[in-house]
Short mmCIF file of C-alpha atoms in Angstrom, two decimals:
data_model
loop_
_atom_site.label_atom_id
_atom_site.label_comp_id
_atom_site.label_asym_id
_atom_site.label_seq_id
_atom_site.Cartn_x
_atom_site.Cartn_y
_atom_site.Cartn_z
CA UNK R 236 -19.31 9.69 26.59
CA UNK R 237 -18.65 12.56 28.98
CA UNK R 238 -18.47 14.81 25.90
CA UNK R 239 -22.08 14.05 25.00
CA UNK R 240 -23.57 16.89 27.04
CA UNK R 241 -25.62 19.96 26.21
CA UNK R 242 -22.87 21.38 24.04
CA UNK R 243 -23.42 18.70 21.38
CA UNK R 244 -26.94 19.85 20.41
CA UNK R 245 -25.77 23.44 20.90
CA UNK R 246 -23.02 22.92 18.32
CA UNK R 247 -25.47 21.28 15.93
CA UNK R 248 -28.14 23.96 16.33
CA UNK R 249 -25.59 26.75 16.09
CA UNK R 250 -24.21 25.54 12.79
CA UNK R 251 -27.67 24.78 11.49
CA UNK R 252 -28.64 28.42 12.03
CA UNK R 253 -25.33 29.78 10.72
CA UNK R 254 -25.77 27.81 7.52
CA UNK R 255 -29.27 29.21 7.09
CA UNK R 256 -27.68 32.66 7.27
CA UNK R 257 -24.69 32.01 4.99
CA UNK R 258 -26.48 29.59 2.60
CA UNK R 259 -23.23 28.17 1.23
CA UNK R 260 -21.71 24.79 2.10
CA UNK R 261 -18.13 25.72 1.26
CA UNK R 262 -18.09 28.92 3.31
CA UNK R 263 -19.57 27.15 6.32
CA UNK R 264 -17.04 24.33 6.16
CA UNK R 265 -14.17 26.79 5.80
CA UNK R 266 -15.34 28.71 8.87
CA UNK R 267 -15.81 25.47 10.80
CA UNK R 268 -12.34 24.15 9.97
CA UNK R 269 -10.68 27.54 10.45
CA UNK R 270 -12.13 27.83 13.93
CA UNK R 271 -10.63 24.49 14.89
CA UNK R 272 -7.24 25.79 13.76
CA UNK R 273 -7.84 28.88 15.89
CA UNK R 274 -8.56 26.66 18.87
CA UNK R 275 -5.27 24.87 18.29
CA UNK R 276 -3.48 28.21 18.02
CA UNK R 277 -5.04 29.85 21.08
CA UNK R 278 -5.21 26.97 23.54
CA UNK R 279 -2.35 28.58 25.48
CA UNK R 280 -4.67 31.53 26.16
CA UNK R 281 -7.98 29.76 26.80
CA UNK R 282 -7.73 26.38 28.56
CA UNK R 283 -11.07 25.13 27.20
CA UNK R 284 -9.62 25.27 23.67
CA UNK R 285 -7.28 22.44 24.62
CA UNK R 286 -8.99 19.33 23.27
CA UNK R 287 -7.87 16.02 21.84
CA UNK R 288 -7.77 15.53 18.08
CA UNK R 289 -10.95 13.48 17.84
CA UNK R 290 -12.87 16.15 19.75
CA UNK R 291 -11.73 18.76 17.23
CA UNK R 292 -12.23 16.86 14.01
CA UNK R 293 -14.73 14.08 14.71
CA UNK R 294 -17.04 15.49 17.38
CA UNK R 295 -16.93 19.10 16.21
CA UNK R 296 -16.19 19.31 12.49
CA UNK R 297 -17.73 16.06 11.24
CA UNK R 298 -20.54 15.18 13.66
CA UNK R 299 -21.85 18.37 15.27
CA UNK R 300 -20.87 21.07 12.79
CA UNK R 301 -20.97 18.90 9.69
CA UNK R 302 -24.34 17.35 10.45
CA UNK R 303 -25.78 20.76 11.31
CA UNK R 304 -24.52 22.16 8.01
CA UNK R 305 -25.91 19.17 6.10
CA UNK R 306 -29.37 19.48 7.67
CA UNK R 307 -29.40 23.22 7.02
CA UNK R 308 -28.47 22.72 3.36
CA UNK R 309 -31.36 20.27 3.01
CA UNK R 310 -33.63 22.87 4.58
CA UNK R 311 -32.33 25.46 2.13
CA UNK R 312 -33.11 23.12 -0.75
CA UNK R 313 -36.67 22.77 0.50
CA UNK R 314 -37.06 26.52 0.94
CA UNK R 315 -35.71 27.18 -2.55
CA UNK R 316 -38.17 24.73 -4.15
CA UNK R 317 -41.16 25.68 -2.02
CA UNK R 318 -43.78 27.77 -3.88
CA UNK R 319 -44.54 31.08 -2.19
CA UNK R 320 -48.16 31.97 -2.84
CA UNK R 321 -49.44 34.02 0.07
CA UNK R 322 -53.12 34.70 0.66
CA UNK R 323 -55.16 36.11 3.50
CA UNK R 324 -56.00 33.79 6.36
CA UNK R 325 -59.75 34.37 6.08
CA UNK R 326 -59.69 33.65 2.34
CA UNK R 327 -58.67 30.04 2.99
CA UNK R 328 -61.80 27.87 3.15
CA UNK R 329 -60.60 24.88 5.23
CA UNK R 330 -59.38 24.74 8.82
CA UNK R 331 -56.43 22.62 7.72
CA UNK R 332 -55.46 25.30 5.25
CA UNK R 333 -55.76 28.00 7.91
CA UNK R 334 -53.50 26.07 10.31
CA UNK R 335 -50.99 25.50 7.52
CA UNK R 336 -51.07 29.20 6.66
CA UNK R 337 -50.40 30.12 10.31
CA UNK R 338 -47.42 27.76 10.41
CA UNK R 339 -46.04 29.20 7.17
CA UNK R 340 -46.24 32.67 8.69
CA UNK R 341 -42.93 31.84 10.39
CA UNK R 342 -41.23 30.97 7.09
CA UNK R 343 -39.73 33.56 4.70
CA UNK R 344 -41.96 35.70 2.51
CA UNK R 345 -39.74 34.84 -0.44
CA UNK R 346 -36.43 33.09 -0.95
CA UNK R 347 -33.14 34.08 -2.57
CA UNK R 348 -30.41 31.55 -3.19
CA UNK R 349 -27.01 32.96 -2.26
CA UNK R 350 -24.31 32.51 -4.89
CA UNK R 351 -21.25 34.18 -3.41
CA UNK R 352 -18.86 33.36 -6.31
CA UNK R 353 -15.73 34.51 -4.43
CA UNK R 354 -13.38 33.76 -7.33
CA UNK R 355 -15.35 35.79 -9.87
CA UNK R 356 -13.70 39.12 -9.07
CA UNK R 357 -11.47 40.76 -6.48
CA UNK R 358 -14.31 42.68 -4.83
CA UNK R 359 -16.33 39.56 -4.10
CA UNK R 360 -13.23 37.68 -2.96
CA UNK R 361 -12.32 40.38 -0.43
CA UNK R 362 -15.94 40.57 0.72
CA UNK R 363 -16.13 36.81 1.33
CA UNK R 364 -12.80 36.91 3.19
CA UNK R 365 -14.20 39.74 5.31
CA UNK R 366 -17.35 37.75 6.09
CA UNK R 367 -15.29 34.74 7.15
CA UNK R 368 -13.08 36.95 9.31
CA UNK R 369 -16.05 38.56 11.07
CA UNK R 370 -17.69 35.18 11.70
CA UNK R 371 -14.48 33.84 13.23
CA UNK R 372 -14.04 36.97 15.35
CA UNK R 373 -17.62 36.71 16.62
CA UNK R 374 -17.01 33.04 17.48
CA UNK R 375 -13.85 33.89 19.39
CA UNK R 376 -15.61 36.72 21.20
CA UNK R 377 -18.06 34.19 22.61
CA UNK R 378 -15.30 32.31 24.42
CA UNK R 379 -13.13 35.28 25.35
CA UNK R 380 -16.05 37.24 26.81
CA UNK R 381 -17.03 34.27 28.97
CA UNK R 382 -13.44 33.96 30.16
CA UNK R 383 -12.84 37.67 30.77
CA UNK R 384 -16.19 38.42 32.40
CA UNK R 385 -16.20 35.18 34.45
CA UNK R 386 -19.48 34.02 32.96
CA UNK R 387 -20.34 30.31 33.03
CA UNK R 388 -21.46 28.83 29.69
CA UNK R 389 -25.01 28.36 30.97
CA UNK R 390 -25.40 32.04 31.91
CA UNK R 391 -28.52 33.56 30.38
CA UNK R 392 -26.57 36.45 28.80
CA UNK R 393 -24.55 33.97 26.75
CA UNK R 394 -27.74 32.51 25.31
CA UNK R 395 -29.34 35.92 24.76
CA UNK R 396 -26.28 37.09 22.86
CA UNK R 397 -26.43 34.11 20.53
CA UNK R 398 -30.17 34.54 19.96
CA UNK R 399 -29.60 38.22 19.18
CA UNK R 400 -26.87 37.43 16.65
CA UNK R 401 -29.06 34.83 14.94
CA UNK R 402 -31.87 37.32 14.37
CA UNK R 403 -29.71 40.30 13.41
CA UNK R 404 -27.11 38.24 11.55
CA UNK R 405 -29.63 36.76 9.14
CA UNK R 406 -30.73 40.22 8.04
CA UNK R 407 -27.13 41.42 7.88
CA UNK R 408 -26.10 38.57 5.59
CA UNK R 409 -28.97 39.35 3.21
CA UNK R 410 -27.93 43.01 3.15
CA UNK R 411 -24.32 42.06 2.41
CA UNK R 412 -25.34 39.71 -0.38
CA UNK R 413 -27.66 42.27 -1.97
CA UNK R 414 -24.91 44.90 -1.78
CA UNK R 415 -22.43 42.54 -3.46
CA UNK R 416 -24.83 41.15 -6.04
CA UNK R 417 -26.45 44.34 -7.31
CA UNK R 418 -24.31 47.40 -6.71
CA UNK R 419 -26.39 49.55 -9.04
CA UNK R 420 -29.55 49.10 -6.96
CA UNK R 421 -27.93 48.73 -3.52
CA UNK R 422 -25.46 51.60 -3.38
CA UNK R 423 -24.84 51.37 0.38
CA UNK R 424 -24.29 48.53 2.79
CA UNK R 425 -27.34 47.95 4.98
CA UNK R 426 -27.69 49.22 8.54
CA UNK R 427 -27.91 45.77 10.11
CA UNK R 428 -24.62 44.72 8.52
CA UNK R 429 -22.89 47.78 9.96
CA UNK R 430 -24.56 47.13 13.32
CA UNK R 431 -23.33 43.53 13.50
CA UNK R 432 -19.81 44.59 12.51
CA UNK R 433 -19.79 47.35 15.13
CA UNK R 434 -21.03 45.02 17.88
CA UNK R 435 -18.45 42.37 16.99
CA UNK R 436 -15.59 44.88 17.05
CA UNK R 437 -16.90 46.39 20.31
CA UNK R 438 -16.94 42.96 21.94
CA UNK R 439 -13.34 42.45 20.92
CA UNK R 440 -12.40 45.85 22.36
CA UNK R 441 -14.06 44.88 25.65
CA UNK R 442 -11.82 41.83 25.81
CA UNK R 443 -8.78 43.97 25.02
CA UNK R 444 -9.68 46.47 27.74
CA UNK R 445 -10.42 44.06 30.56
CA UNK R 446 -7.85 41.34 29.91
CA UNK R 447 -4.99 42.53 27.72
CA UNK R 448 -2.66 40.09 29.46
CA UNK R 449 -4.44 37.05 28.04
CA UNK R 450 -4.55 38.44 24.51
CA UNK R 451 -0.88 39.38 24.55
CA UNK R 452 0.35 35.95 25.55
CA UNK R 453 2.71 35.18 22.65
CA UNK R 454 1.86 32.48 20.17
CA UNK R 455 4.18 29.48 20.04
CA UNK R 456 6.79 29.86 17.33
CA UNK R 457 5.52 26.99 15.18
CA UNK R 458 1.97 28.37 15.34
CA UNK R 459 3.18 31.77 14.17
CA UNK R 460 5.08 30.17 11.31
CA UNK R 461 2.02 28.20 10.21
CA UNK R 462 -0.21 31.29 10.16
CA UNK R 463 2.39 33.30 8.25
CA UNK R 464 2.62 30.50 5.71
CA UNK R 465 -1.16 30.37 5.41
CA UNK R 466 -1.48 34.12 4.85
CA UNK R 467 1.33 34.05 2.30
CA UNK R 468 -0.43 31.28 0.37
CA UNK R 469 -3.70 33.22 0.37
CA UNK R 470 -1.93 36.40 -0.74
CA UNK R 471 -0.06 34.54 -3.47
CA UNK R 472 -3.26 32.95 -4.78
CA UNK R 473 -5.03 36.33 -4.72
CA UNK R 474 -2.29 37.99 -6.76
CA UNK R 475 -2.18 35.11 -9.22
CA UNK R 476 -5.94 34.82 -9.64
CA UNK R 477 -6.95 38.45 -9.93
CA UNK R 478 -3.84 40.19 -11.27
CA UNK R 479 -1.71 37.70 -13.21
CA UNK R 480 -4.28 35.23 -14.51
CA UNK R 481 -6.87 37.98 -14.94
CA UNK R 482 -4.54 40.11 -17.07
CA UNK R 483 -3.69 37.12 -19.25
CA UNK R 484 -7.39 36.54 -19.96
CA UNK R 485 -7.89 40.21 -20.80
CA UNK R 486 -5.01 40.16 -23.28
#
């Protein structure tokens, strides 16, 4: 029961908002599970990554993260089915309608369902892998920055950073999706996407500058072997799916 503190609703709310940005159950679950593997791999660098198995997989992945993802997907279903017929506030005759219109002001103007389709072609596959990588790097930056800069979790800058990423990240994800989905109309990646990527990389460079010793602590041998095996499997599947299997279909 000592684990049921403020971090439980924070985990839930965080993954609820991330899912609203990504709008894909599979991608969110992959990021959630991958981060737990990163915690296993880097617990020799950050002590707070050292948790028992049920904290990793039951408290985090299933309860906090999983329930947040589930609730967000239900919200996405509602937003996708909701009719968007906007009209001026003073054109609504009833007070109830005016109040409802004010509340809906904080909902999207329109809604686009994200269909990432990572296996459809190599470009989309690499883009989705890049999105997952940047999300994981941003997650790691949260913990490494707190450790390097000696900031307690409840520090206001930690919260402000997360709020900033929620607002900017939502726009960035829409820009990335539009760029992937319609290259003829969107010829360049949006500014917010570049901004989020630059901030994430800059945060990592701050960690490298101020605490290179922690980052250079060598991974245990078995952890290194597992990651090499994982990357080899991904590379093998990529070659098979987009070069071998794709060429067979073309022929």
